[in-house]
Amino acid sequence: MTPMNKSFMLAPAFAIVFTLSVSTFAADAITYHVTGPIVELTDTKIVVEKGKNKWEVTRNADTKVTGELKVGAKVTIQYSMTAQTVEVKEDKAAKGAAKPADKPAK
């Protein structure tokens, strides 16, 4: 087998490994869904009423839509939550518990 043929045969194997690794990474994202009638609709959000609660979900140009979006239409929206910022707060109880060591007697 020539070197050209060997590399040609390895290409599909690399593609499979790459696809599996990307799928595994994407599987880490938890998705949720909400179903109900649309009560408000703009270019940037969809508001769905579920029971007595209104769920506001942001949308953009990448949001895949199947069918016609309009107020009153019953929809199921799949979404995920992503942290925008994280601020760690100092634990006040731990701060008060940390006392300086006693000085040795002379």
mmCIF file of C-alpha atoms in Angstrom:
data_model
loop_
_atom_site.group_PDB
_atom_site.id
_atom_site.type_symbol
_atom_site.label_atom_id
_atom_site.label_comp_id
_atom_site.label_asym_id
_atom_site.label_seq_id
_atom_site.Cartn_x
_atom_site.Cartn_y
_atom_site.Cartn_z
ATOM 1 C CA MET A 1 0.000 0.000 0.000
ATOM 2 C CA THR A 2 1.406 3.402 -0.908
ATOM 3 C CA PRO A 3 1.660 6.236 1.654
ATOM 4 C CA MET A 4 -1.091 8.065 -0.240
ATOM 5 C CA ASN A 5 -3.499 5.158 0.236
ATOM 6 C CA LYS A 6 -2.692 4.851 3.962
ATOM 7 C CA SER A 7 -3.419 8.519 4.641
ATOM 8 C CA PHE A 8 -6.579 8.296 2.542
ATOM 9 C CA MET A 9 -7.796 5.385 4.687
ATOM 10 C CA LEU A 10 -6.969 7.213 7.945
ATOM 11 C CA ALA A 11 -8.988 10.298 7.015
ATOM 12 C CA PRO A 12 -12.398 8.679 7.750
ATOM 13 C CA ALA A 13 -11.107 7.413 11.102
ATOM 14 C CA PHE A 14 -10.018 10.920 12.110
ATOM 15 C CA ALA A 15 -13.374 12.308 10.988
ATOM 16 C CA ILE A 16 -15.217 9.783 13.165
ATOM 17 C CA VAL A 17 -13.074 10.548 16.222
ATOM 18 C CA PHE A 18 -13.553 14.297 15.700
ATOM 19 C CA THR A 19 -17.323 13.893 15.322
ATOM 20 C CA LEU A 20 -17.569 11.815 18.488
ATOM 21 C CA SER A 21 -15.506 14.297 20.494
ATOM 22 C CA VAL A 22 -17.651 17.232 19.318
ATOM 23 C CA SER A 23 -20.831 15.276 20.120
ATOM 24 C CA THR A 24 -19.558 14.520 23.616
ATOM 25 C CA PHE A 25 -18.752 18.195 24.208
ATOM 26 C CA ALA A 26 -22.177 19.296 22.966
ATOM 27 C CA ALA A 27 -23.893 16.702 25.156
ATOM 28 C CA ASP A 28 -22.679 18.538 28.263
ATOM 29 C CA ALA A 29 -25.194 21.351 27.682
ATOM 30 C CA ILE A 30 -28.450 20.723 29.544
ATOM 31 C CA THR A 31 -31.556 21.695 27.625
ATOM 32 C CA TYR A 32 -35.026 22.455 28.955
ATOM 33 C CA HIS A 33 -38.374 23.086 27.286
ATOM 34 C CA VAL A 34 -41.527 25.076 27.870
ATOM 35 C CA THR A 35 -44.842 24.597 26.049
ATOM 36 C CA GLY A 36 -47.743 27.017 25.800
ATOM 37 C CA PRO A 37 -49.347 29.739 23.719
ATOM 38 C CA ILE A 38 -47.298 32.750 22.623
ATOM 39 C CA VAL A 39 -48.563 35.858 24.422
ATOM 40 C CA GLU A 40 -45.890 38.269 23.175
ATOM 41 C CA LEU A 41 -43.484 38.108 20.248
ATOM 42 C CA THR A 42 -40.645 40.376 19.086
ATOM 43 C CA ASP A 43 -37.493 39.924 16.995
ATOM 44 C CA THR A 44 -35.544 39.274 20.209
ATOM 45 C CA LYS A 45 -37.929 37.360 22.482
ATOM 46 C CA ILE A 46 -40.857 34.972 22.708
ATOM 47 C CA VAL A 47 -43.135 35.080 25.752
ATOM 48 C CA VAL A 48 -45.062 31.868 26.435
ATOM 49 C CA GLU A 49 -47.786 31.451 29.043
ATOM 50 C CA LYS A 50 -47.559 28.216 31.025
ATOM 51 C CA GLY A 51 -50.292 28.010 33.635
ATOM 52 C CA LYS A 52 -50.268 31.332 35.487
ATOM 53 C CA ASN A 53 -46.616 32.030 34.661
ATOM 54 C CA LYS A 54 -45.109 33.821 31.684
ATOM 55 C CA TRP A 55 -41.813 32.485 30.358
ATOM 56 C CA GLU A 56 -39.674 34.968 28.425
ATOM 57 C CA VAL A 57 -37.101 33.336 26.174
ATOM 58 C CA THR A 58 -34.551 35.312 24.177
ATOM 59 C CA ARG A 59 -34.162 34.526 20.476
ATOM 60 C CA ASN A 60 -31.787 35.648 17.742
ATOM 61 C CA ALA A 61 -31.000 35.026 14.075
ATOM 62 C CA ASP A 62 -29.612 31.565 14.928
ATOM 63 C CA THR A 63 -32.871 30.393 16.564
ATOM 64 C CA LYS A 64 -34.316 27.579 14.434
ATOM 65 C CA VAL A 65 -38.051 28.046 13.901
ATOM 66 C CA THR A 66 -40.326 25.425 12.359
ATOM 67 C CA GLY A 67 -43.693 26.836 11.332
ATOM 68 C CA GLU A 68 -45.121 30.354 11.639
ATOM 69 C CA LEU A 69 -44.561 32.261 14.866
ATOM 70 C CA LYS A 70 -47.527 34.406 15.872
ATOM 71 C CA VAL A 71 -49.273 35.463 19.058
ATOM 72 C CA GLY A 72 -51.705 32.739 20.126
ATOM 73 C CA ALA A 73 -49.815 29.885 18.449
ATOM 74 C CA LYS A 74 -49.013 26.967 20.756
ATOM 75 C CA VAL A 75 -45.276 26.298 20.738
ATOM 76 C CA THR A 76 -42.672 24.188 22.466
ATOM 77 C CA ILE A 77 -39.410 26.047 23.006
ATOM 78 C CA GLN A 78 -36.188 24.208 23.780
ATOM 79 C CA TYR A 79 -33.632 26.368 25.572
ATOM 80 C CA SER A 80 -30.506 26.156 27.710
ATOM 81 C CA MET A 81 -29.145 28.357 30.460
ATOM 82 C CA THR A 82 -25.654 29.807 30.189
ATOM 83 C CA ALA A 83 -23.902 31.838 32.876
ATOM 84 C CA GLN A 84 -23.005 35.354 31.723
ATOM 85 C CA THR A 85 -20.957 36.273 34.799
ATOM 86 C CA VAL A 86 -20.039 34.609 38.091
ATOM 87 C CA GLU A 87 -19.026 36.562 41.193
ATOM 88 C CA VAL A 88 -17.743 34.598 44.177
ATOM 89 C CA LYS A 89 -18.701 36.140 47.516
ATOM 90 C CA GLU A 90 -16.489 35.844 50.575
ATOM 91 C CA ASP A 91 -17.932 33.564 53.239
ATOM 92 C CA LYS A 92 -18.409 35.870 56.269
ATOM 93 C CA ALA A 93 -18.627 32.954 58.726
ATOM 94 C CA ALA A 94 -15.274 31.588 57.561
ATOM 95 C CA LYS A 95 -13.723 35.063 57.743
ATOM 96 C CA GLY A 96 -14.753 35.466 61.415
ATOM 97 C CA ALA A 97 -13.483 31.976 62.287
ATOM 98 C CA ALA A 98 -9.992 32.644 60.958
ATOM 99 C CA LYS A 99 -8.170 34.179 63.921
ATOM 100 C CA PRO A 100 -4.428 34.813 64.042
ATOM 101 C CA ALA A 101 -2.416 32.246 65.984
ATOM 102 C CA ASP A 102 -1.589 33.119 69.603
ATOM 103 C CA LYS A 103 1.864 34.557 70.175
ATOM 104 C CA PRO A 104 4.257 32.310 72.106
ATOM 105 C CA ALA A 105 4.965 33.347 75.718
ATOM 106 C CA LYS A 106 8.395 34.899 76.466
#
